[in-house]
Structure formats: structure tokens, C-alpha cells
Coordinates of C-alpha atoms in Angstrom, one line a residue:
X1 CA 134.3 87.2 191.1
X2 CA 134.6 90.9 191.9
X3 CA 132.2 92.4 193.8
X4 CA 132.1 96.4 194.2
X5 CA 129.6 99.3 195.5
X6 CA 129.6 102.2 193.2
X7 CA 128.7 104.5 196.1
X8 CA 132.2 103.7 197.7
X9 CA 135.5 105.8 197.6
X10 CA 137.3 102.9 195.6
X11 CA 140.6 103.5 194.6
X12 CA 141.4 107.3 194.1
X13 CA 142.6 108.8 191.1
X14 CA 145.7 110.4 193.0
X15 CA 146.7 106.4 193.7
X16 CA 147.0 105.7 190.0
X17 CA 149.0 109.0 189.7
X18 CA 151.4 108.6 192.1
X19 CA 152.0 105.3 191.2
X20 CA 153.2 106.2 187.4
X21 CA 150.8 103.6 185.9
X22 CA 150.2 105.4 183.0
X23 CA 153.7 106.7 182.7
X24 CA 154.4 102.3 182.0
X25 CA 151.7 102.1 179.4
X26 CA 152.8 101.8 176.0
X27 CA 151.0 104.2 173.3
X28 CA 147.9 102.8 171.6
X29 CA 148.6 102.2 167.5
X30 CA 146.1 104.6 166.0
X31 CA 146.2 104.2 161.9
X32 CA 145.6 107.3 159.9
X33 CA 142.9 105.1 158.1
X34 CA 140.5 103.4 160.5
X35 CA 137.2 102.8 158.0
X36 CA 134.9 103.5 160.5
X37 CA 134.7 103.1 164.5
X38 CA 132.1 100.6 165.8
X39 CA 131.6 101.5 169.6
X40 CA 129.7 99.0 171.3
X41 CA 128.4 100.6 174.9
X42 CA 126.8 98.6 177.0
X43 CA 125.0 101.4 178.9
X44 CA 124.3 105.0 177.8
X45 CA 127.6 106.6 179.1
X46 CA 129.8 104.0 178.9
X47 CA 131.1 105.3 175.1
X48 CA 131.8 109.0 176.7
X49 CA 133.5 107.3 180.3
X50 CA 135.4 104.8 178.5
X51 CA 136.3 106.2 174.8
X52 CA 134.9 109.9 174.5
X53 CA 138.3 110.5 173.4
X54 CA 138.9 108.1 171.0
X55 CA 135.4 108.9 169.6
X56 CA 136.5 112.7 169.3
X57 CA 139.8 112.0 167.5
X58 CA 138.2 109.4 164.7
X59 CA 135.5 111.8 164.3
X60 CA 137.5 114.8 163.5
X61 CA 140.1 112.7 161.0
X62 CA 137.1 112.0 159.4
X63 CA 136.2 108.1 160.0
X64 CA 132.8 107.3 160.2
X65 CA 131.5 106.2 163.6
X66 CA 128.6 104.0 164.9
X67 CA 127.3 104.0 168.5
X68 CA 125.8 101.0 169.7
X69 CA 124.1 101.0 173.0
X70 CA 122.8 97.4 174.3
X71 CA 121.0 98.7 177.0
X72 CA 119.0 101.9 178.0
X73 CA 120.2 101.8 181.1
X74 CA 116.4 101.4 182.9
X75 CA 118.0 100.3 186.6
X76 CA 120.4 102.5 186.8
X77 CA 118.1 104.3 189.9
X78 CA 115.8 101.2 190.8
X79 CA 114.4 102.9 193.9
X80 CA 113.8 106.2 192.6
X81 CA 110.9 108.3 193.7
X82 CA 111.3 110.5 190.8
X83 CA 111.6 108.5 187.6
X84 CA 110.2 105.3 186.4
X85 CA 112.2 102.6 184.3
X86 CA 110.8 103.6 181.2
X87 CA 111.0 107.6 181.6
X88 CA 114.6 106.9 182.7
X89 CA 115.2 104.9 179.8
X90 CA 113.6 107.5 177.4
X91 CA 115.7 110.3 178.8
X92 CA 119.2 108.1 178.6
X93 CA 118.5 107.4 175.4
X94 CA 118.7 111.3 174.8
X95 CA 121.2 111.9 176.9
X96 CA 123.0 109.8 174.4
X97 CA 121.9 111.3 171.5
X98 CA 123.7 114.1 173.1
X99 CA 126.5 113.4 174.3
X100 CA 127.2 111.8 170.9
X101 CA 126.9 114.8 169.2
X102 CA 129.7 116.4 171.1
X103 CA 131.8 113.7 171.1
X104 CA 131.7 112.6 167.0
X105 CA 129.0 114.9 165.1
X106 CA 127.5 113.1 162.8
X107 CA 127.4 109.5 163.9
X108 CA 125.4 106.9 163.8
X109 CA 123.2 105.5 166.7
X110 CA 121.7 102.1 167.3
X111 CA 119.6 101.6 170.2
X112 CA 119.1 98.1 170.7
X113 CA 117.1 98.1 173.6
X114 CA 117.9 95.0 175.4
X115 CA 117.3 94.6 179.4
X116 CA 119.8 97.0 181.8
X117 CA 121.5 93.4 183.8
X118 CA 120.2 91.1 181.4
X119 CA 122.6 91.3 178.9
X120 CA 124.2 87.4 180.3
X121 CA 120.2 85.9 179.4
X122 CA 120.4 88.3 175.8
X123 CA 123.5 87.3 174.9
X124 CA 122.8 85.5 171.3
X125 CA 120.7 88.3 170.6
X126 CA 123.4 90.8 171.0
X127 CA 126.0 88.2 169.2
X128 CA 123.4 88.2 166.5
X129 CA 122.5 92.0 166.1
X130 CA 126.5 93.6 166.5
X131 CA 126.9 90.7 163.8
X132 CA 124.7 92.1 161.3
X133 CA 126.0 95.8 161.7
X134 CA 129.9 94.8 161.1
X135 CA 128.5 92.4 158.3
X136 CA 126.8 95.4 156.8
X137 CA 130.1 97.5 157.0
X138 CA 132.6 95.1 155.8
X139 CA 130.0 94.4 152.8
X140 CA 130.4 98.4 152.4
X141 CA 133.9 98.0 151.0
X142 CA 134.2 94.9 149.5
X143 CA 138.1 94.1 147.9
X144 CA 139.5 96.7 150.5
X145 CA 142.7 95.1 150.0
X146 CA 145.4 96.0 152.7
X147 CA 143.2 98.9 154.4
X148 CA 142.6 98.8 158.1
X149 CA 140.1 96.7 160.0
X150 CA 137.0 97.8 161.4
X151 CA 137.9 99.1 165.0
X152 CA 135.4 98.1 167.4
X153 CA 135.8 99.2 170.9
X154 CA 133.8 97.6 173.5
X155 CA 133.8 98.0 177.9
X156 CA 136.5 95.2 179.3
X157 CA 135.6 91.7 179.5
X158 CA 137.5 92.2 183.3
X159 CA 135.8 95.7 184.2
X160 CA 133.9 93.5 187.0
X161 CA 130.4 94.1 185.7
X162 CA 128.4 91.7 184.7
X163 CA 127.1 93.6 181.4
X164 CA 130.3 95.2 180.9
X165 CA 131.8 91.1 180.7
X166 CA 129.3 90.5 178.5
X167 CA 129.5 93.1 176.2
X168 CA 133.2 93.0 175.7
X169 CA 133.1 88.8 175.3
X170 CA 130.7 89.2 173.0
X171 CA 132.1 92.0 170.6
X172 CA 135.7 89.9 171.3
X173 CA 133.6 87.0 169.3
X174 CA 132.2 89.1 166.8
X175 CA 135.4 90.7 165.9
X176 CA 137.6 87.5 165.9
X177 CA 134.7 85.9 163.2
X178 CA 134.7 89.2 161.2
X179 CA 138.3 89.8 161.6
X180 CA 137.6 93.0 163.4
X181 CA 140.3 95.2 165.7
X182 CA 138.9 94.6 169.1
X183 CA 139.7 97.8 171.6
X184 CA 138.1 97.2 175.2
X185 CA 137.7 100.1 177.4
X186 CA 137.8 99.8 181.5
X187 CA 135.1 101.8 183.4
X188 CA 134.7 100.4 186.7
X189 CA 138.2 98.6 187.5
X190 CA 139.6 102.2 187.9
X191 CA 137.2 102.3 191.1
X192 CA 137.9 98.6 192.2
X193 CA 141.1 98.1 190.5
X194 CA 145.0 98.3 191.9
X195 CA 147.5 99.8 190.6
X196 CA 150.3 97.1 191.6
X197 CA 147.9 94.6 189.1
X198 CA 150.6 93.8 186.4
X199 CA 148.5 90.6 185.1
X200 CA 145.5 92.9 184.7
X201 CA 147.8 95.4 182.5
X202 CA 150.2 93.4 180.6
X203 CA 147.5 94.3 177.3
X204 CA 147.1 97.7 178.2
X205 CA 147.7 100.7 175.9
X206 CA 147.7 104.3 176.6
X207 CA 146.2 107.2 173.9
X208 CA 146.8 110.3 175.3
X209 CA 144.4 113.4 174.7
X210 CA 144.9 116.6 172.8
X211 CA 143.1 119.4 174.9
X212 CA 140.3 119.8 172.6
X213 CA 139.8 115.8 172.8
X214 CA 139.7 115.9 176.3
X215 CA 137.3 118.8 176.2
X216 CA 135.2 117.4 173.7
X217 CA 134.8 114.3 176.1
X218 CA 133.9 116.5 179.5
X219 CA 131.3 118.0 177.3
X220 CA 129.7 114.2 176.3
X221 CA 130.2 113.2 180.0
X222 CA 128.6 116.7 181.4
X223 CA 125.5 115.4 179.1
X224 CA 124.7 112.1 181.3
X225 CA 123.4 114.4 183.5
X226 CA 120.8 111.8 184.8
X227 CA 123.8 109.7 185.4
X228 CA 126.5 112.3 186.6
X229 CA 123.6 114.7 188.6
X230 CA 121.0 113.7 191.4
X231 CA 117.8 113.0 190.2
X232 CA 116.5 114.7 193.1
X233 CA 117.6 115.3 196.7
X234 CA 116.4 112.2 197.9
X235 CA 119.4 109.9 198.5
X236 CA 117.5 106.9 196.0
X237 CA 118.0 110.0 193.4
X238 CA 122.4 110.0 193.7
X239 CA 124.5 110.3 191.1
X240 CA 125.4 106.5 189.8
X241 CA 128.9 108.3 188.8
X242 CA 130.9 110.0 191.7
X243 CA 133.1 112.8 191.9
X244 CA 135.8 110.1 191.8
X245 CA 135.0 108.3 189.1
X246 CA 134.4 111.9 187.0
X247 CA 137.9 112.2 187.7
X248 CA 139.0 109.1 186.5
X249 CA 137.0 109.8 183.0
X250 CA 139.0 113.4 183.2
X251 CA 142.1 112.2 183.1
X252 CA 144.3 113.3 179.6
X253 CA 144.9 109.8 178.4
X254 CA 142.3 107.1 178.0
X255 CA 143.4 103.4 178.6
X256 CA 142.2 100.7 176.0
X257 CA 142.8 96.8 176.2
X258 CA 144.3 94.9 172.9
X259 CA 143.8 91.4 174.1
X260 CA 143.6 88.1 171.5
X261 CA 140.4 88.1 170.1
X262 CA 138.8 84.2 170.6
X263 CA 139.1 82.0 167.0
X264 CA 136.0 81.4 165.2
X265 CA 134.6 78.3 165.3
X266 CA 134.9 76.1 162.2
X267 CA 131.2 76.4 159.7
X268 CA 130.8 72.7 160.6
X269 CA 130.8 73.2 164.6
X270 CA 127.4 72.4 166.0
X271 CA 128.5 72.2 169.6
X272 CA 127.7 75.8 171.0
X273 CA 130.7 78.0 172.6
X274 CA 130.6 77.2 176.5
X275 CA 129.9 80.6 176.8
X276 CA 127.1 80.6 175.0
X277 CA 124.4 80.4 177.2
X278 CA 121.7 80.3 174.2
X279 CA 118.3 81.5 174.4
X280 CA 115.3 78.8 173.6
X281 CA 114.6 78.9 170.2
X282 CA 117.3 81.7 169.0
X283 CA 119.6 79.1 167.0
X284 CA 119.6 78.7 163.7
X285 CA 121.2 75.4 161.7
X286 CA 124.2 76.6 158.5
X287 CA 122.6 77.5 155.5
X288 CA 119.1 77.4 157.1
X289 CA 116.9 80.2 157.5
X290 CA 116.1 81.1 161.0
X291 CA 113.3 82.0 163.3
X292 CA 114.1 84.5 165.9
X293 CA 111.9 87.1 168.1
X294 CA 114.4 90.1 167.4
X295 CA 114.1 92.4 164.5
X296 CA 117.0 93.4 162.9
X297 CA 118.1 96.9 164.5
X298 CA 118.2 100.2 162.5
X299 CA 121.8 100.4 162.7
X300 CA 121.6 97.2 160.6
X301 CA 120.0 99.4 157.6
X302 CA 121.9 102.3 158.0
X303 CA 125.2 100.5 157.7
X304 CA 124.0 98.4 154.7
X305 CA 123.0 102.1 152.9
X306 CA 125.9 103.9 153.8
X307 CA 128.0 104.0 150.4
X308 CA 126.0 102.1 148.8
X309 CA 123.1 103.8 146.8
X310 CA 121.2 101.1 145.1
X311 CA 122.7 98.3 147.6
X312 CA 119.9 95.7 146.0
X313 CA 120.0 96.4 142.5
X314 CA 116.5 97.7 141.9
X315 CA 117.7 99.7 139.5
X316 CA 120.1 97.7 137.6
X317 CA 118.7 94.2 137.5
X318 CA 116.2 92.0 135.7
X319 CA 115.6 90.0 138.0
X320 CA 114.3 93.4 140.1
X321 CA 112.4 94.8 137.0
X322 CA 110.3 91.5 136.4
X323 CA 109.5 91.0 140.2
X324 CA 108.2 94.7 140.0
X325 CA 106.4 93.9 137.1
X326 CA 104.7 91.0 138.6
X327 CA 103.5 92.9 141.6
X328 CA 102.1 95.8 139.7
X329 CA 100.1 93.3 137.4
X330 CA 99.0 92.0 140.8
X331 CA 97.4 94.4 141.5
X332 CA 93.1 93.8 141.6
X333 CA 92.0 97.2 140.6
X334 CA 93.0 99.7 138.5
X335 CA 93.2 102.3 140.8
X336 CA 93.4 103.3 144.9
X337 CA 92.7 105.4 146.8
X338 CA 95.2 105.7 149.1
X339 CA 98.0 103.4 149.1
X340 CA 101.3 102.4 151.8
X341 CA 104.5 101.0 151.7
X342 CA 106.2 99.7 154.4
X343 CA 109.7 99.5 153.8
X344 CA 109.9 101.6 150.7
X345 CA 113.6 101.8 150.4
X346 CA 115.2 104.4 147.6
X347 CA 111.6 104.8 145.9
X348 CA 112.0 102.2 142.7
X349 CA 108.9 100.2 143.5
X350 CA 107.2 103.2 145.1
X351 CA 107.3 105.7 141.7
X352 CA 105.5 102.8 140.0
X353 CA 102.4 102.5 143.1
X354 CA 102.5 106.1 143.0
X355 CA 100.6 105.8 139.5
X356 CA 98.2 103.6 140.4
X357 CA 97.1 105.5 143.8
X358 CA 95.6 109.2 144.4
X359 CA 97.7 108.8 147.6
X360 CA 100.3 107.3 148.3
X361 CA 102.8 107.1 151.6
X362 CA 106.0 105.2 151.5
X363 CA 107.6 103.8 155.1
X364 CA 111.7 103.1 156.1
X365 CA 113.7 103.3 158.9
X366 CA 116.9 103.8 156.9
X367 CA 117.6 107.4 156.7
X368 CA 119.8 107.5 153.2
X369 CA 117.1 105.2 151.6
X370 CA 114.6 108.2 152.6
X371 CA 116.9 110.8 150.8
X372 CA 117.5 109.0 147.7
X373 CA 113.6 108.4 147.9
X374 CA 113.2 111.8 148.1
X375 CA 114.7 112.5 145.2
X376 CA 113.6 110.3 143.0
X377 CA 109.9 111.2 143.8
X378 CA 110.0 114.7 144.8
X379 CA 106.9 115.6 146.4
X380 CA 104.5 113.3 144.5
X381 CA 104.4 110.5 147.7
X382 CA 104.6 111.1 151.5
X383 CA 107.8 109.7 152.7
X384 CA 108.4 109.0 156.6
X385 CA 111.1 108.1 158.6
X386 CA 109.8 105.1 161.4
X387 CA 110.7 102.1 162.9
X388 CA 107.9 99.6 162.5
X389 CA 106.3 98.0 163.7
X390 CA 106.4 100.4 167.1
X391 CA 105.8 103.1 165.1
X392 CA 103.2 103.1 162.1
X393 CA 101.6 105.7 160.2
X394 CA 97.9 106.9 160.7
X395 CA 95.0 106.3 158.6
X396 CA 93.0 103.8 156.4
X397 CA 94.9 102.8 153.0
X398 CA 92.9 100.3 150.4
X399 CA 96.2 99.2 149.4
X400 CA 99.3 98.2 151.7
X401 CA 102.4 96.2 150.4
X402 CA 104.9 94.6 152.6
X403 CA 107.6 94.1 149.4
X404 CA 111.0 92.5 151.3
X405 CA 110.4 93.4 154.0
X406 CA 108.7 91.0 156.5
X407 CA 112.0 88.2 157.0
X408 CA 113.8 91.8 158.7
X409 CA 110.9 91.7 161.0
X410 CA 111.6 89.0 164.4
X411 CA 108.7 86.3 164.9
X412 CA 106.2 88.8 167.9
X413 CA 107.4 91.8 165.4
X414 CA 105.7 90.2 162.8
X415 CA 102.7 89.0 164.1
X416 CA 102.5 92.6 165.0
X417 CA 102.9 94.5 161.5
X418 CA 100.5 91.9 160.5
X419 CA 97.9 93.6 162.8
X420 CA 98.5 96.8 162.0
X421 CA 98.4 96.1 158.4
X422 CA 95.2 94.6 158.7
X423 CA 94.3 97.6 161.0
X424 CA 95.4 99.8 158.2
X425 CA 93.0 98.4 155.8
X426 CA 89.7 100.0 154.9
X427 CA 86.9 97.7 154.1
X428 CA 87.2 96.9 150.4
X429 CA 91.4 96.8 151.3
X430 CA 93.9 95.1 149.7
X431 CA 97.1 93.8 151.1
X432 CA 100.2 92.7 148.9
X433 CA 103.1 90.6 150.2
X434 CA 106.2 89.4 148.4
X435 CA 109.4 88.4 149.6
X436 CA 112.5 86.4 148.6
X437 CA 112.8 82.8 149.3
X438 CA 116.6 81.7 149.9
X439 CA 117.4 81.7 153.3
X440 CA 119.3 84.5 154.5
X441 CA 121.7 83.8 158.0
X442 CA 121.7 87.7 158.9
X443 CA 117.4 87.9 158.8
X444 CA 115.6 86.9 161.7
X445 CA 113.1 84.9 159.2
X446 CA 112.4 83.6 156.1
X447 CA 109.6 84.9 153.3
X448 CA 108.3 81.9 153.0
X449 CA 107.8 82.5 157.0
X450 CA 106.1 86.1 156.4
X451 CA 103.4 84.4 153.8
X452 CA 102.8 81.4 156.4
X453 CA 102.4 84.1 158.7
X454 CA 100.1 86.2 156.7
X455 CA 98.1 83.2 155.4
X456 CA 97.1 82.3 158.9
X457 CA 94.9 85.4 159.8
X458 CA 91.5 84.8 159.5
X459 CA 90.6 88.4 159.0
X460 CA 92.4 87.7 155.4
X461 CA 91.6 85.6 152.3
X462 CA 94.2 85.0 149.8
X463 CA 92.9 86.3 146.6
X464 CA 96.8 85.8 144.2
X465 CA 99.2 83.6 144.9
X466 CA 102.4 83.7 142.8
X467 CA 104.9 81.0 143.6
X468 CA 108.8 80.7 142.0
X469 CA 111.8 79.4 143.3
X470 CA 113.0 82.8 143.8
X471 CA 110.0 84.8 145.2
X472 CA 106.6 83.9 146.5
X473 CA 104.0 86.9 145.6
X474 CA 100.5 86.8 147.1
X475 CA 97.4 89.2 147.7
X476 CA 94.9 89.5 150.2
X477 CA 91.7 90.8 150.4
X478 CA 89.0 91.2 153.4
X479 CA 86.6 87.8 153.9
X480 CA 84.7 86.6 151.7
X481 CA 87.1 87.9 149.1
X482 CA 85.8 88.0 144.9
X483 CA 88.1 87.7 142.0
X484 CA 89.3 90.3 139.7
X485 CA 86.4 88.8 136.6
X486 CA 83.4 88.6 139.5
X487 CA 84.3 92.0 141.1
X488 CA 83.7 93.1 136.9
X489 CA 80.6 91.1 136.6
X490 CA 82.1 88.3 134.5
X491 CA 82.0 85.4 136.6

């Protein structure tokens, strides 16, 4: 086990020049036509120390690019005086943000959020989560034929910390299932490492910088500034990265590991990996549905959009147009007041709500769904961007609909969206649910989940329930709860 103190000298970068070890590397193979760069950090920073460069030179050829960041980096200061966990974590998240934009303008972010050190206890959850997002982009191009891989870059399984190992063993799992091109990055060994280590570099490649490159990645580095800049003069407050290690991430070529990749295990396998080190309650059986307590990321929708304008059909199938039917005719009353959709995707279902209420806001996360929203409904229905169910829009509604959308939601996410829904409602409220049934492997649960879920509240009574093999359709109403024929003074 290494063991290393960040505030040390460490190796200096004048060591690794005057020993040639770069001058021995062999040149990375770079294709002309990487799809898209997946760069799995495991700390904000770690993209800009470890691969600013190779972000800058995708970017500017044109690939797309996707930043995920496992933690927000919370401990990086765990004494400060100045800044608590959660302001650092806000402020590294912008830093990032930032940096990004220097580095590749224009790509995506995922923030997953998981604990700074805890990544060896949230390990299934970050399996599960860099999963979907690959799944999502290899479902962007299906019958690519003989293009490139994916190219996911991740920090060194051997970098000698412990989130760094378990960032790059998991993205070496995800990309050996998905038949990914693994890249690992080194941060840290060039401060513990030796340059006389020919085992450590026997899969090491060099890709050297053009100036603007290098540039480009000073700028993304300079932008860490919690991380490269004392908080504060008191010594709690120092820079986590040192003049030393600034140097290192200055140098005009970056240093990538192509190491084999870990076989998938067969579908049968019910044994887990030995490295699995499962959470209680995260696994899910082949071909089952599952029940998990992490949503699906943002990055997850993003990724499925991108390309892809009607990615579900509503536009184009039957199957779509009946189910939309069915939830209209649903509907107890004529007419609303004010009605919201959570999860209102390109705007199909929502044009047809939109005649039925005076008001009328529609809810997603997935920024392209937003703009072809947009466009279909113009300025006839409110249309905002948030992440529920964290964020959630103000105001009483008399009608909310959760329309596939509650199986993205993990199971405390749920129970959550739930309450606000109901909190949503306005006394004579209505509430409409429906969801697919199959199981899906990528969705932390299944519809037939959500409506358990839903049918449990006691603030609710179920006044429709719709049942079919396909889709389960229900609506609910504020105790004691009348039918449609008693509310009109026929029964």
C-alpha cells in the first residue's frame, strides 16, 4: 500500500527530466474519429491535472465530451476555518464548471455527488451510474460499424489514492462490459512515484501538447483556485496542490495508461467480482427490475438526447399515441386551473395538458428535451430546467402528472417527489401517475414500484386505476375522494 503526504516535496519534476522518462514513452494512438470523450474525474481537478490536454485537443477536433465528477471534493480542507464541507463543495463544483469551459467549451457535466473518500463504500453506485451514461452514448449510434470506441479516460488504478483506485477499477469494468477504450491518467504517483519504476511504465503512453493545448490546460488548472490557492493564511487553509505538483501538470506532454481492461462477466454469473464490495440492497437479479436509492444522474438524460430528437417515439408510435390518449380521458374534470409536469420531455404529452389547463408548467432536467419543448410549444406553457426532486417549482397546481418518470427516480428520491407532489396540490388537487411496466436494468426502479409507492400515502385516495401489461395508469385525488358521476350530481 502506498502511503504519501501531499504537503511533502515528493519527487521533483527536474528528477523525471533528467532522467529521460518521457523521452522512453511511446506516443499515445489518438484517432482522428473518437465519437465522444467520457472523462470520469474522481475529484474536481483531477480532469484538468491529469487530461486538460487531451480534453483541449478532442474538444477543438470536434468530439463531443462529457465530464463526470464522482465526488465534490468536500474534504479536500477538513480543518478549515474558512469554509465548511458544503460551501467547499458548492464552490468546486463551479470551479469545475469553469475550468471545463476553458479546457473543452461546450461539454457536458455530470455531477454525481457521491462522498470525497467514500468512493470504496459507493462503488456499485458509481459502477451503476458511469454504466448508464456510456449505455446512453453507444445507444446514440447504433450500427456504427468499424468507428472508434468510446474513449473513457479515468485517474490510475495505481495513482496510490484510494478514490483515484477506485475510480479507475471501476471505469476499467465499465469499459471492458461496454467495449469502451480505457485511458487512465496519473496524478499523484508523479509526487510519490520513481522514475527507475519500469513495471509501473511498461503501459505508459506519452501525448505531447501543442502550445495552445498546454495553455488551454494552465488556464483549467489556474481555475481550481480553491485547490491551487490558500483558502486563507491560516496554514489549515494551504493549497492541496503545491508548486511541485503545478509543475508536474505543466509539463508539454501528458502521460496516459493503456492497460487490459478486466473481461465481463458471463450474464449467468451470480457470484459478485471480489472487488465488488456491494452496498446492502443495491443488487439487482438479470432481467429483473431493481430497487436502488440513487437516481439516475443528469448526465444519464443528456447523453440519451444527444442526437436523438424523439429518443422514445412519442411522436411516431401507436403505442405512444393511445397511452396519451388514455391519460387525457383520465382526466376528472374538464378543465384546471393550473396544471405541472414533472418530466415533460420534448413537449408531446404537454401541448395536449396545455388545452385542458389555464396554466400550465412543464419540468426536465435534460437540456435538449427543454429546446425541442420549446419549440414545439412556444410560449403557451412555462418550461424549466431542474433536477427533481432537490429542486421543484413553486406554487399550488390542481393537476400534477408524473408520466415516466418515477422508475428514474432512486427509492428516498421517490418518496420525496411524492411529498412534494402532494405538497404541490391544492385542495380539490389531482395527481396522475403512469409508467411502463417491463423492467428496465439501467432504472433504479420499476413503475409498478412508483404506483406501490404512490398508493401507500394516506394523504391520497386512488380515484382511476388503469391496469395493462404494458402500462399501469392511475389517479389520485385528496381524502375522501368522489367520482367523476357524484362530483356531477349523478350518483
Amino acid at each position: 500500500m502506498v502511503t504519501f503526504d501531499h504537503r511533502d516535496p515528493g519527487t521533483t519534476e527536474d528528477a523525471w527530466r533528467a532522467d529521460g522518462f518521457f523521452d522512453r514513452l511511446p506516443p499515445l494512438d489518438l484517432p482522428d474519429d473518437v465519437p465522444h470523450l467520457v472523462a470520469l474525474a474522481a475529484h474536481p481537478d483531477d480532469e484538468s491535472l491529469g487530461a486538460g490536454g487531451l480534453l483541449a485537443r478532442l474538444a477543438r477536433r470536434g468530439a463531443p465530451v462529457t465530464v463526470v465528477v464522482a465526488t465534490d471534493g468536500e474534504a479536500s480542507h477538513p480543518d478549515s476555518p474558512t469554509l465548511s464541507p458544503a460551501r467547499l463543495a458548492r464552490l468546486r463544483r463551479r470551479e469545475l464548471v469553469d475550468a471545463v469551459d476553458v479546457a473543452a467549451p461546450g461539454a457536458a457535466v455530470v455531477f454525481l455527488g457521491l462522498p470525497d473518500g467514500g468512493l470504496r463504500e459507493h462503488r456499485p453506485t458509481l459502477h451503476r451510474q458511469l454504466s448508464a451514461i456510456l449505455g446512453a452514448l453507444a445507444e446514440d449510434e447504433p450500427g456504427r460499424g468499424e468507428r472508434a470506441p468510446v474513449m473513457l479516460c479515468a485517474p490510475w488504478r495505481s495513482d496510490g489514492h484510494r478514490d483515484h483506485r477506485i475510480a479507475g477499477e471501476v471505469a476499467a469494468a465499465v469499459a471492458g462490459e461496454q467495449g469502451a477504450r480505457l485511458l487512465e491518467y496519473p496524478i499523484w504517483w508523479w509526487h510519490w512515484g520513481n522514475p527507475d519504476d519500469r513495471t509501473a511504465t511498461k503501459d505508459m503512453r506519452a501525448l505531447t501538447l501543442t502550445p495552445q493545448e498546454r495553455a488551454a490546460k494552465r488556464l483549467a488548472l489556474a481555475a481550481h483556485r480553491s485547490q491551487v490557492e490558500p483558502l486563507s493564511p491560516d496554514p489549515r487553509d494551504a493549497a492541496t496542490v503545491g508548486p511541485e505538483m503545478l509543475r508536474h501538470a505543466d509539463r508539454d506532454v501528458e502521460v496516459f495508461v493503456e492497460a487490459p481492461c478486466p473481461s465481463p462477466a458471463p450474464p449467468s454469473a451470480s457470484a459478485p467480482s471480489p472487488t465488488a464490495e456491494p452496498e446492502p440492497g443495491s443488487g439487482r437479479g438479470p432481467g429483473s427490475g431493481s430497487t436502488s436509492s440513487e437516481s439516475l444522474p443528469a448526465g444519464f438524460f443528456d447523453a440519451f438526447y444527444r442526437g436523438r430528437p424523439d429518443p422514445w417515439g412519442f411522436e411516431t408510435r401507436w403505442y405512444e399515441e393511445r397511452k396519451r390518449a388514455v391519460t387525457l380521458a383520465s382526466l376528472p374534470r374538464a378543465r384546471f386551473r393550473a396544471g405541472l409536469e414533472i418530466g415533460c420531455s420534448t413537449g408531446v404529452l404537454t401541448a395536449d395538458l396545455a388545452t385542458r389547463c389555464d396554466r400550465l408548467v412543464g419540468v426536465d432536467v435534460a437540456a435538449a428535451a427543454l429546446a425541442a419543448a420549446r419549440e414545439r410549444l412556444g410560449d403557451e406553457v412555462e418550461l424549466l430546467r431542474l433536477q427533481t426532486p432537490a429542486e421543484w417549482p413553486e406554487g399550488l397546481f390542481d393537476l400534477v402528472v408524473l408520466s415516466e418518470v418515477g422508475y428514474y427516480y432512486g427509492a428516498s428520491d421517490l418518496e420525496t417527489a411524492i411529498s412534494r407532489a402532494v405538497g404541490s396540490l391544492t385542495a380539490d388537487g389531482v395527481l396522475v401517475a403512469c409508467h411502463w411496466r417491463h423492467p428496465v436494468p439501467e432504472y433504479p426502479l420499476r413503475g409498478d414500484d412508483v404506483h406501490a409507492a404512490l398508493a401507500a400515502r394516506a394523504e391520497l385516495v386512488r380515484l382511476v386505476h388503469h391496469l395493462e401489461d404494458d402500462f399501469v395508469l392511475e389517479v389520485f385525488v385528496r381524502p375522501p375522494g368522489r367520482s367523476v358521476a357524484a362530483e356531477a350530481g349523478l350518483a
